[in-house]
Coordinates of C-alpha atoms (C1' of nucleotides) in Angstrom, one line a residue:
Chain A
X1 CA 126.8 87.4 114.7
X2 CA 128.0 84.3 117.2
X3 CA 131.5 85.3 119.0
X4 CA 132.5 81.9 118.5
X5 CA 131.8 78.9 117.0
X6 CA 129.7 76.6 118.7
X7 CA 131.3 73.5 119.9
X8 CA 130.6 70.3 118.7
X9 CA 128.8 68.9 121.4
X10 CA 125.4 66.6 121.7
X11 CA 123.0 69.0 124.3
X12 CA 123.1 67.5 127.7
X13 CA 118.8 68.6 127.5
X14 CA 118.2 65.0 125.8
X15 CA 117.7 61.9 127.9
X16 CA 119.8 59.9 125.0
X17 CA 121.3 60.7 121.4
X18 CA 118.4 58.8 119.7
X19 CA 115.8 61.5 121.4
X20 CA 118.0 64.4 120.1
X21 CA 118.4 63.0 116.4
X22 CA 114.8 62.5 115.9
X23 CA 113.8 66.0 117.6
X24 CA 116.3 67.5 114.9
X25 CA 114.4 65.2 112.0
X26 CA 117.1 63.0 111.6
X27 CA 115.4 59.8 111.6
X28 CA 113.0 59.3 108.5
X29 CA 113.1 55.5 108.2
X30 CA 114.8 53.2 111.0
X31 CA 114.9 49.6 112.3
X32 CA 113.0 48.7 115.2
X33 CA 113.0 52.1 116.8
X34 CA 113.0 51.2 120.4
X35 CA 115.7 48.5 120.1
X36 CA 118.0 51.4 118.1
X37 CA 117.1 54.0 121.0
X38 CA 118.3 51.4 123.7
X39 CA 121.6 50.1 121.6
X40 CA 122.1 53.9 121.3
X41 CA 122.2 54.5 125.0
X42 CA 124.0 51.6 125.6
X43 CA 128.1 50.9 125.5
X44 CA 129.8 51.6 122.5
X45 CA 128.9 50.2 119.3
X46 CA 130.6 50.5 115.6
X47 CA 128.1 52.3 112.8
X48 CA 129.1 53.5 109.6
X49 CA 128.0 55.6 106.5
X50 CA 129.1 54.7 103.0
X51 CA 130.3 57.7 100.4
X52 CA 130.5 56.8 97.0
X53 CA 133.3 59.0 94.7
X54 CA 130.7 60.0 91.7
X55 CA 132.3 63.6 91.7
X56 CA 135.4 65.1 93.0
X57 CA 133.5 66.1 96.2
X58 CA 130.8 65.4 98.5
X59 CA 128.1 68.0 98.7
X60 CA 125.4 69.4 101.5
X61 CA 123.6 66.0 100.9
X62 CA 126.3 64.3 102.3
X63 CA 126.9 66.6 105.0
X64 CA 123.7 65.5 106.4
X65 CA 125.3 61.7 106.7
X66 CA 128.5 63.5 108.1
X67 CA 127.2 65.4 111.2
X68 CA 124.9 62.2 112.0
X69 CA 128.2 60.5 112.1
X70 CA 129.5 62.8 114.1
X71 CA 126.5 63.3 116.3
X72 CA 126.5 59.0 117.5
X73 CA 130.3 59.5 117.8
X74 CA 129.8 62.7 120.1
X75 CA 128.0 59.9 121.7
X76 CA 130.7 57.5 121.9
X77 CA 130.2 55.5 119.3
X78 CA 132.6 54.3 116.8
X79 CA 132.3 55.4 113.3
X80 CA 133.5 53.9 110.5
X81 CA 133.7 55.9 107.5
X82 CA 133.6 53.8 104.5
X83 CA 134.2 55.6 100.5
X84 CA 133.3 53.5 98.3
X85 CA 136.2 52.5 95.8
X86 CA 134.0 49.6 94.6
X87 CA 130.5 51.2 94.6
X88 CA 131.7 54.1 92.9
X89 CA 132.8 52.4 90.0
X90 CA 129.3 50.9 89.5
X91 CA 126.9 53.6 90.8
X92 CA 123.8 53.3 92.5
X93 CA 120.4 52.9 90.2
X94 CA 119.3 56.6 90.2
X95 CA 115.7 57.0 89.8
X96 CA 115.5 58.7 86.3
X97 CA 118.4 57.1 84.3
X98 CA 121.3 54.5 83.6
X99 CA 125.0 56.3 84.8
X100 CA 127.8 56.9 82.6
X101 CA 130.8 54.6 84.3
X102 CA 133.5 57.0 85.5
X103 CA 136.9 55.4 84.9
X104 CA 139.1 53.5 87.7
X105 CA 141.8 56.2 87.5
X106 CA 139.4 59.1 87.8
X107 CA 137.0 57.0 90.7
X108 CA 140.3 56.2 92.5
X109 CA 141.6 60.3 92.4
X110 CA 138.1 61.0 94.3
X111 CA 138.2 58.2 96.9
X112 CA 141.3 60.2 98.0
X113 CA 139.4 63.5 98.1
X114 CA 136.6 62.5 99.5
X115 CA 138.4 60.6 102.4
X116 CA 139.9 63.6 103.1
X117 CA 136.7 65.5 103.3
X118 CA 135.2 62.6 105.9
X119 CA 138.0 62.8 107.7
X120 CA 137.4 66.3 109.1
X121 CA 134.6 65.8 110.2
X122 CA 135.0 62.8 112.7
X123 CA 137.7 62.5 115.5
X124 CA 140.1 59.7 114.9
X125 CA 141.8 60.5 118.9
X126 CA 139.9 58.5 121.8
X127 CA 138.4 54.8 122.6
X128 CA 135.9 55.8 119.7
X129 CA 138.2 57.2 117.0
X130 CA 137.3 56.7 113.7
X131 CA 138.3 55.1 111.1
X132 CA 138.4 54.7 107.2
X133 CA 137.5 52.2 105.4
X134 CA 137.4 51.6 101.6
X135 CA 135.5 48.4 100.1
X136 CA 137.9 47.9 97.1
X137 CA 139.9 46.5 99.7
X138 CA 137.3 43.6 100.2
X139 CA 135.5 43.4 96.7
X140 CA 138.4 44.0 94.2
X141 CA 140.0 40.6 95.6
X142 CA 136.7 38.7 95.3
X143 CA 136.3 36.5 91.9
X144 CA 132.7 36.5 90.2
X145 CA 132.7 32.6 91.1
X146 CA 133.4 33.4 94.8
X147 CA 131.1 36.3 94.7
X148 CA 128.4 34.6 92.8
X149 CA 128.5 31.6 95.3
X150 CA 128.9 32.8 98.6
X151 CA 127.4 36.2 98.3
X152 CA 124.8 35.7 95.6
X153 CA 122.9 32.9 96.8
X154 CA 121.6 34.9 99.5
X155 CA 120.0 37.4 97.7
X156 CA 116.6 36.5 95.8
X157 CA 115.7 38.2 92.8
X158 CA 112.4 39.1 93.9
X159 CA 112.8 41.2 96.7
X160 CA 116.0 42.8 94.8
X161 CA 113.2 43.6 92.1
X162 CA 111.2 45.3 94.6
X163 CA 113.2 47.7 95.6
X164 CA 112.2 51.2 94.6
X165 CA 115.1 52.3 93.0
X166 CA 115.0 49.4 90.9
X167 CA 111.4 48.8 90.3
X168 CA 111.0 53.2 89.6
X169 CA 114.0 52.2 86.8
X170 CA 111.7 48.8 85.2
X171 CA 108.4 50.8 85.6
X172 CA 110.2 53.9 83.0
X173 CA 110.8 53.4 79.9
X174 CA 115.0 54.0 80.9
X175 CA 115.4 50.0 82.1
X176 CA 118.2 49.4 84.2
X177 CA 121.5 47.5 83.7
X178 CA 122.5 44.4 85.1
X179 CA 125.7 46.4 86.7
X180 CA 123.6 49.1 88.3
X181 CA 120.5 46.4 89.2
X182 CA 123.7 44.3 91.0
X183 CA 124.3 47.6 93.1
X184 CA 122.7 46.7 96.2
X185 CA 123.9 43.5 96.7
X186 CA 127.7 45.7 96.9
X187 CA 126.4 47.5 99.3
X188 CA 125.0 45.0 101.4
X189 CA 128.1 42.9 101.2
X190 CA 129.9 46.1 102.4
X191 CA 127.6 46.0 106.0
X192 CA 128.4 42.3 106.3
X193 CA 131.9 42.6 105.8
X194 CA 132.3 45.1 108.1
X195 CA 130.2 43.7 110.5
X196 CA 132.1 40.2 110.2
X197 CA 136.0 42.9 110.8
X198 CA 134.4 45.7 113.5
X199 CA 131.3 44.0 114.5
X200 CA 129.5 47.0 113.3
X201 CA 125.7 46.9 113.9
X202 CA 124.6 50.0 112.5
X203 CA 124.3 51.8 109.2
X204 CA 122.8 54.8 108.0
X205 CA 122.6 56.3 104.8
X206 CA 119.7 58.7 103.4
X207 CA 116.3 57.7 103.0
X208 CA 116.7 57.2 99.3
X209 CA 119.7 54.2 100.1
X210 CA 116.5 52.5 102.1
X211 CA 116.7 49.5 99.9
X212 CA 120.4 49.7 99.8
X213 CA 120.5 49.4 103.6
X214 CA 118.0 46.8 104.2
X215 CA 119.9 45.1 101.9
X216 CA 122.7 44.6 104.1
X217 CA 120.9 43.8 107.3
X218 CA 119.2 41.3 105.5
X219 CA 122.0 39.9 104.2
X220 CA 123.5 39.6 108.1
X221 CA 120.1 38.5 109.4
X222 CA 121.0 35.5 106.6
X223 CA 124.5 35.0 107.1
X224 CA 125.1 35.5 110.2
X225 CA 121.4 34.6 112.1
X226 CA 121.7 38.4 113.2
X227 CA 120.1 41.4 113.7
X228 CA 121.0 44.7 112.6
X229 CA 120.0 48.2 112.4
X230 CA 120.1 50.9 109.9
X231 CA 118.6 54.9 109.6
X232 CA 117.6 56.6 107.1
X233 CA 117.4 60.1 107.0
X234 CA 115.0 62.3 105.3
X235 CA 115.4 63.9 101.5
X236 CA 116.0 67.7 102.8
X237 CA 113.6 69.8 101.1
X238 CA 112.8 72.9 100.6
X239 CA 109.5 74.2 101.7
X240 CA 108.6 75.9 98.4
X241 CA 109.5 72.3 96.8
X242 CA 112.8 73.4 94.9
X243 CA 115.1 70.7 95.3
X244 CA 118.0 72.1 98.5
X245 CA 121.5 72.0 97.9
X246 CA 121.0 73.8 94.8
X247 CA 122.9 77.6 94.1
X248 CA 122.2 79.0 90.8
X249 CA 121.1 75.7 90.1
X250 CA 124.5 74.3 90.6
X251 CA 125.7 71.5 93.6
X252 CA 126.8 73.5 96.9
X253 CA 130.4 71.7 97.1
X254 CA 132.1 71.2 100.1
X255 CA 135.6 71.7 98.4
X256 CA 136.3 75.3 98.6
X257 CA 137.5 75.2 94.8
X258 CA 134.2 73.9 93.9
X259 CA 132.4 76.5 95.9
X260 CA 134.1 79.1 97.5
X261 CA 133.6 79.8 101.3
X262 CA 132.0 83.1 100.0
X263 CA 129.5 81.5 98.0
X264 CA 128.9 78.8 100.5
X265 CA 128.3 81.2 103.5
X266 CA 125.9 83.3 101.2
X267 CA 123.9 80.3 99.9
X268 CA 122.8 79.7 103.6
X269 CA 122.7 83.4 104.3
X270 CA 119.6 83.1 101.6
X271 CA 117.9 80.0 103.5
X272 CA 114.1 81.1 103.8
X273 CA 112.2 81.8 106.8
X274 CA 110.5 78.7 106.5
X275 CA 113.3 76.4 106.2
X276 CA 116.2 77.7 108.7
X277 CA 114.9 76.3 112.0
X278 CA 115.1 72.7 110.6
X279 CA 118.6 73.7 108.7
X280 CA 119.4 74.8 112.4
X281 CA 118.2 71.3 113.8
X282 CA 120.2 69.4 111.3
X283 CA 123.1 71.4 110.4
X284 CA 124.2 72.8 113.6
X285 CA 125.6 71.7 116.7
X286 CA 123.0 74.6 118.6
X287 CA 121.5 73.4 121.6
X288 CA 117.5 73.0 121.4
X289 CA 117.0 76.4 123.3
X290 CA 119.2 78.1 121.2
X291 CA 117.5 76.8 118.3
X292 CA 114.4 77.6 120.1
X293 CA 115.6 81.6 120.6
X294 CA 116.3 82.1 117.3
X295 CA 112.8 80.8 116.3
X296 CA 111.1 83.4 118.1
X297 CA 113.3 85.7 116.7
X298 CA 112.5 84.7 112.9
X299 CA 108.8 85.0 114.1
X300 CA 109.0 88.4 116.2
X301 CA 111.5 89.8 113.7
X302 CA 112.1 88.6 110.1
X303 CA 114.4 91.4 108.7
X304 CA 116.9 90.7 110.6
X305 CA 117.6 87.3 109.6
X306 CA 118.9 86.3 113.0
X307 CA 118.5 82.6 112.1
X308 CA 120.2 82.6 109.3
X309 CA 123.2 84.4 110.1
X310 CA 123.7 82.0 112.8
X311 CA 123.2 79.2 110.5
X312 CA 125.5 80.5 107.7
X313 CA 128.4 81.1 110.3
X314 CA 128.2 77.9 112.0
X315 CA 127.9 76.1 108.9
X316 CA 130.4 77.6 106.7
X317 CA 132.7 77.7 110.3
X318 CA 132.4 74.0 110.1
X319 CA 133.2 73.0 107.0
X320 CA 135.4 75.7 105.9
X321 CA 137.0 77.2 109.3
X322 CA 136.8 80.6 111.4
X323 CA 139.1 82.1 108.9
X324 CA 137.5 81.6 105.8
X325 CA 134.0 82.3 107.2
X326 CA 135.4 86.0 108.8
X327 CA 136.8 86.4 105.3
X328 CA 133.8 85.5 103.7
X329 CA 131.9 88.0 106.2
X330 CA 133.9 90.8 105.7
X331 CA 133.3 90.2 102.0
X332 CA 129.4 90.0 102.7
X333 CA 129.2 93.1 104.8
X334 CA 131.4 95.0 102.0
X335 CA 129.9 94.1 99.0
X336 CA 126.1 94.2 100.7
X337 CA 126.8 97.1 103.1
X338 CA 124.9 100.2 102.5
X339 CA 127.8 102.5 101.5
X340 CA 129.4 102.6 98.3
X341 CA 132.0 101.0 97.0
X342 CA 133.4 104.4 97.1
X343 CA 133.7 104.6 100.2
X344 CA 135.3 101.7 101.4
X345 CA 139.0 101.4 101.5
X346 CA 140.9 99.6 99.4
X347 CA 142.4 96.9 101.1
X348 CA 138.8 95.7 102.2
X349 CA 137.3 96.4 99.2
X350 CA 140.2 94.6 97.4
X351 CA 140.1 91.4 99.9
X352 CA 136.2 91.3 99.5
X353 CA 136.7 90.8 95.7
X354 CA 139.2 88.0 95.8
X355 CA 136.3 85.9 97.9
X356 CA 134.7 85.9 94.3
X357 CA 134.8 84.8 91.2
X358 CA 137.3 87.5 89.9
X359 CA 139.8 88.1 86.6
X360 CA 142.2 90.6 85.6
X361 CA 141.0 93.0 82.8
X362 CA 142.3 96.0 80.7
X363 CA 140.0 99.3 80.8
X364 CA 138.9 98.0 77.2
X365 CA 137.4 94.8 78.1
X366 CA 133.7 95.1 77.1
X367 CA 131.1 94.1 80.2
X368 CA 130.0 91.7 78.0
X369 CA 133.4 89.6 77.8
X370 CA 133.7 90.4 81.6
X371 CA 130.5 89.0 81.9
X372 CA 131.6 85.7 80.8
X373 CA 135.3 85.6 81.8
X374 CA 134.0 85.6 85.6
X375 CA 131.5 82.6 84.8
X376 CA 128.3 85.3 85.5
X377 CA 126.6 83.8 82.5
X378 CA 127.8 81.0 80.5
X379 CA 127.8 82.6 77.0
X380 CA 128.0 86.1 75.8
X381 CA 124.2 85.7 73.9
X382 CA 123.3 85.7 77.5
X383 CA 125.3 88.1 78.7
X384 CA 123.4 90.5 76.2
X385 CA 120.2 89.4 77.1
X386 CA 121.0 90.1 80.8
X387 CA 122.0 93.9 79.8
X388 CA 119.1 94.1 77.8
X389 CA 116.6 92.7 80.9
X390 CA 118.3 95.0 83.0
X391 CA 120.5 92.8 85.2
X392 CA 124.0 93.8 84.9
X393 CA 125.4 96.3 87.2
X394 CA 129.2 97.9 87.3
X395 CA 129.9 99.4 90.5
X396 CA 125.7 99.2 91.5
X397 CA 125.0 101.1 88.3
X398 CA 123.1 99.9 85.6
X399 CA 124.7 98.9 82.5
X400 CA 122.7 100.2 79.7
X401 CA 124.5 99.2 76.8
X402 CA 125.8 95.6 75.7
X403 CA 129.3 97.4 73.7
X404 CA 130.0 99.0 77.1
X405 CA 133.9 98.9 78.1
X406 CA 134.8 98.9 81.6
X407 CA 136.6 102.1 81.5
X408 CA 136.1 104.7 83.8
X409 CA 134.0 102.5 85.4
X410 CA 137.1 101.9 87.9
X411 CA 137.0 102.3 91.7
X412 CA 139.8 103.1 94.0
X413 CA 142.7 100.2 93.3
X414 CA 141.8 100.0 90.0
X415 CA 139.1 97.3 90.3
X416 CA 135.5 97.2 89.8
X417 CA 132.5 95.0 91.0
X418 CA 130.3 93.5 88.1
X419 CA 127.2 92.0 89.5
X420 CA 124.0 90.3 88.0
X421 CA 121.0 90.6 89.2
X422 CA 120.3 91.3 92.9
X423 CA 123.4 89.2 94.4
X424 CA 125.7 87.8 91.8
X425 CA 128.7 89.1 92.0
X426 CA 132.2 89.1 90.6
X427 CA 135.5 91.1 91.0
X428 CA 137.6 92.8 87.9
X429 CA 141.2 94.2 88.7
X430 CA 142.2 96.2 85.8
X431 CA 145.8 95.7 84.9
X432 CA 148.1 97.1 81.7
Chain B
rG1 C1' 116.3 35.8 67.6
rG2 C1' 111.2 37.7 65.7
rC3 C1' 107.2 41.4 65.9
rA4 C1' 105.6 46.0 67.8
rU5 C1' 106.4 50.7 69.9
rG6 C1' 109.5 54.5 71.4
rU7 C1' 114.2 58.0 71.6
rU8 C1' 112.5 66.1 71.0
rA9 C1' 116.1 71.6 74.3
rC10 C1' 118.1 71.0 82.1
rC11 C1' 113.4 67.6 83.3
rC12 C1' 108.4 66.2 81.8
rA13 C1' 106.0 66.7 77.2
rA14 C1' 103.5 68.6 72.2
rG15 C1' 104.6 68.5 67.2
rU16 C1' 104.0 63.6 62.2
rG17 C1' 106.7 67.5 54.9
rG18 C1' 107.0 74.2 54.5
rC19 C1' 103.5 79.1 59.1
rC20 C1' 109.4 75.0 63.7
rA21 C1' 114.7 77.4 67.1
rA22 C1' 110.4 73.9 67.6
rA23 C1' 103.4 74.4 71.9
rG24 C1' 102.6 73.6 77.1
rG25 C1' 104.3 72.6 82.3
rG26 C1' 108.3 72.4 85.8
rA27 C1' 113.2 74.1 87.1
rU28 C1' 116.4 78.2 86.2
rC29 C1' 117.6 83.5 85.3
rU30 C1' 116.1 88.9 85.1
rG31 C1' 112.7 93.0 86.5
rA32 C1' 108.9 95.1 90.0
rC33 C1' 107.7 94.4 95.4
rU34 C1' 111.1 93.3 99.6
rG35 C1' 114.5 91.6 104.5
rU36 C1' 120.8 89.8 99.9
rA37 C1' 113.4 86.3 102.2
rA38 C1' 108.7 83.9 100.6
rA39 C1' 104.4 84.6 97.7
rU40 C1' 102.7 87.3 93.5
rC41 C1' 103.0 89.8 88.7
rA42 C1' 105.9 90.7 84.1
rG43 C1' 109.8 89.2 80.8
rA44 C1' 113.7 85.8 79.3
rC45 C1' 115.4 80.8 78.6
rU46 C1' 120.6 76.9 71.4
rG47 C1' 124.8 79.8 69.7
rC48 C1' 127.0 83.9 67.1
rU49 C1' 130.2 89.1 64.5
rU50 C1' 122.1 89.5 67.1
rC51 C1' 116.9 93.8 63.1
rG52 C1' 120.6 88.8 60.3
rC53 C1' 123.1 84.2 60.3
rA54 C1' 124.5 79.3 62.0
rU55 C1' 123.6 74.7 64.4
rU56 C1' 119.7 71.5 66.9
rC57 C1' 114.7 67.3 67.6
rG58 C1' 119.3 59.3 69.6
rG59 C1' 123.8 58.3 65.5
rG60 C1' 124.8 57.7 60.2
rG61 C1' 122.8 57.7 55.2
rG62 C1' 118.8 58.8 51.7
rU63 C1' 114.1 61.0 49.2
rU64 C1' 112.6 66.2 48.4
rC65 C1' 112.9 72.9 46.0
rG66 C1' 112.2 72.0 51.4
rA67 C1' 112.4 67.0 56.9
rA68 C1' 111.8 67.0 64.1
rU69 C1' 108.2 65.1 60.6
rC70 C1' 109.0 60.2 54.8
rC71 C1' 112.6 55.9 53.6
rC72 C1' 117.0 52.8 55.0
rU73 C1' 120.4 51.5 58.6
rC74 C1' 122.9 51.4 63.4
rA75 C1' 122.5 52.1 68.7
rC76 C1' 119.6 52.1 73.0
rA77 C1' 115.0 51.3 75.7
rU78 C1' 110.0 49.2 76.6
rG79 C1' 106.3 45.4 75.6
rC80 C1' 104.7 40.8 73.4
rC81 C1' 106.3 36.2 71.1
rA82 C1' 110.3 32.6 70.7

RNA sequence: GGCAUGUUACCCAAGUGGCCAAAGGGAUCUGACUGUAAAUCAGACUGCUUCGCAUUCGGGGGUUCGAAUCCCUCACAUGCCA
């Protein structure tokens, strides 16, 4: 385990940012390539990254978006971080089917959130601080005349048509709405707006917001008789070709209260061999021979998952802090140590439990109930079914029977740890 | 606006009057093996008061002893015609 965090810092090893962002895979689509590495290494220039409020929090998708913010600021560019109060109330075309509209009270609760979340991520002290930016501001005053006239006429509805997220929607049998079709031309307005206020040149997005983001140098390349640049990183995958991001096929939140600081260390804790030295690459701030070390280390000695405890504490560190991530250790190293649960005391064993899903009980709660109370299964038919297949623990002992009450079943401090399967887990604290 | 076709569980997709809680694949979950991996193999995968019952096949209504399957209608989608 790392002594310290590592610092946010761009390694010094790279003749310019651009060379370090496309050794750690950042780059899957770009604008002229050579003009983008030599705007990068030149003075300051103003980029940003849009975030549309379609949930309550961003997720390790966007994280990607935030640390390549980060990264160009590290390199003294200014970022702009722009949620999108306008976008989100329309919602870009996703590939299989038409959104439901989320209403303006609800989109305009999560603009707050997720400026918050951006916010931590960039530094708004400096020449290059960053700032927010929201494109209500500049849409919600615009009329449909004004918008149809002077925004409209540059966009032609052939090459909108083309697009992929549009023509995948035409070419399946879901169609697409005139509001979601009208999506990019939001977005591209955004670019040229905020080129025309911070003369910003540069967008980036992820590889899937391609047309989006073409859209909007396009539109500046019309408007203004100027060129612009946009990246577009890569879908993160997985290599067994499960879709990342995904725990117990739910979203890894970056709101603790979505997913807790536990789970979220633990989900990168699990990252496979073959994925953790590109995590490393995009997710840290690990210099190339770091990163470099602790491949030879995966190679020469698996087991000890060297990589990805570095990973999972640098990641969890950043997002969550040194606080919640020793927390979320100490849980780790309790819950997973070889002992028993026995043996530990029980102000560790107690503060390991509160890091997960946990709820008071009585001694005559059934496992079953428990089951369900802490959210380990979603229903108590499947609660059974997971005694019957085996997969339901109390205190690492099998739980044979689906009428089972907790009972004696009680460690020292009156609590007990439910688990399912190999590494779900929750904690009961018996009370009454 | 007209004609045609389609709408099945998380996703894709069979089924066209009873043998359908509904084939198959993917995803997911559990077990074995392990390193809290991967791969592989096995099982599970609507709910419940679980050897039974209830509710599901876009919505509503109808025919029938009986419907995901037939009829009517509404909504949505796709194509062609206007």
């Amino acid at each position: 385990m790392p002594a310290a965090e590592t610092i946010q810092q761009n390694d010094p090893s790279f003749p310019d940012i651009w060379e370090e962002i496309t050794w750690r895979e950042l780059v899957h689509v770009s604008t002229n390539a050579d003009e983008l590495k030599t705007l990068l290494a030149g003075p300051p220039i103003t980029y940003y990254c849009g975030f549309d409020p379609t949930a309550p929090s961003l997720h390790l998708g966007n994280l990607v978006q935030l640390l390549l913010l980060r990264r160009l600021q590290l390199a003294g560019h200014k970022p702009l971080g722009l949620v999108g109060g306008s976008t989100g109330l329309i919602g870009d075309p996703r590939p299989t089917a038409e959104r439901t509209l989320n209403d303006e009270a609800t989109v305009t609760e999560w603009v707050g959130y997720l400026q918050g979340q951006v916010s931590k991520f960039l530094s708004f002290e400096g020449d290059n601080a960053a700032r927010l930016v929201n494109n209500l501001d500049w849409t919600a005053p615009l009329s449909a005349i004004d918008f149809l006239r002077d925004v409209g006429r540059y966009f032609r509805v052939g090459t909108m048509l083309k697009k992929d997220a549009v023509s995948a929607r035409l070419n399946s049998d879901a169609g697409i709405s005139y509001t979601e079709f009208s999506y990019q031309i939001l977005q591209g307005m955004d670019f040229l707006e905020l080129y025309r206020s911070y003369d910003c040149v540069l967008q980036t997005g992820g590889s899937d917001q391609w047309g989006n983001l073409t859209s909007g140098t396009d539109l500046i390349h019309k408007a203004e008789g100027v060129s612009v640049h946009a990246i577009g990183t890569p879908l993160i995958t997985n290599s067994d070709g499960t879709k990342f991001g995904k725990s117990e096929g739910n979203a890894v939140w970056l709101d603790p209260a979505m997913t807790s600081p536990y789970a979220f260390y633990q989900f990168w804790l699990n990252t496979d061999d073959s994925d953790v030295v590109r995590r490393l690459k995009i997710f840290t701030f690990l210099a190339r021979d770091q990163i470099a070390a602790l491949e030879t280390a995966v190679a020469e000695a698996p087991f000890r998952r060297e990589a990805q405890k570095v990973l999972a504490f640098d990641v969890t560190t950043l997002v969550h802090g040194r606080d919640a991530t020793e927390a979320a250790i100490a849980a780790s190293a309790a819950l997973f140590g070889q002992g028993e649960f026995g043996s530990l005391d029980e102000a560790t064993l107690a503060a390991a439990l509160r890091e997960l899903a946990h709820v008071d009980a009585t001694a005559d709660t059934t496992i079953v109930q428990l089951l369900v109370d802490t959210a380990l299964v979603s229903s108590s038919s499947e609660a059974r079914r997971a005694i019957a297949q085996g997969g339901v623990y109390l205190n690492n002992i099998a739980v044979a029977d689906d009428q089972a009450v907790v009972g004696g079943g009680v460690l020292q401090g009156n609590v007990a740890v439910l688990r399912r399967g190999k590494k779900t887990l929750a904690g009961i604290f018996i009370v009454g």
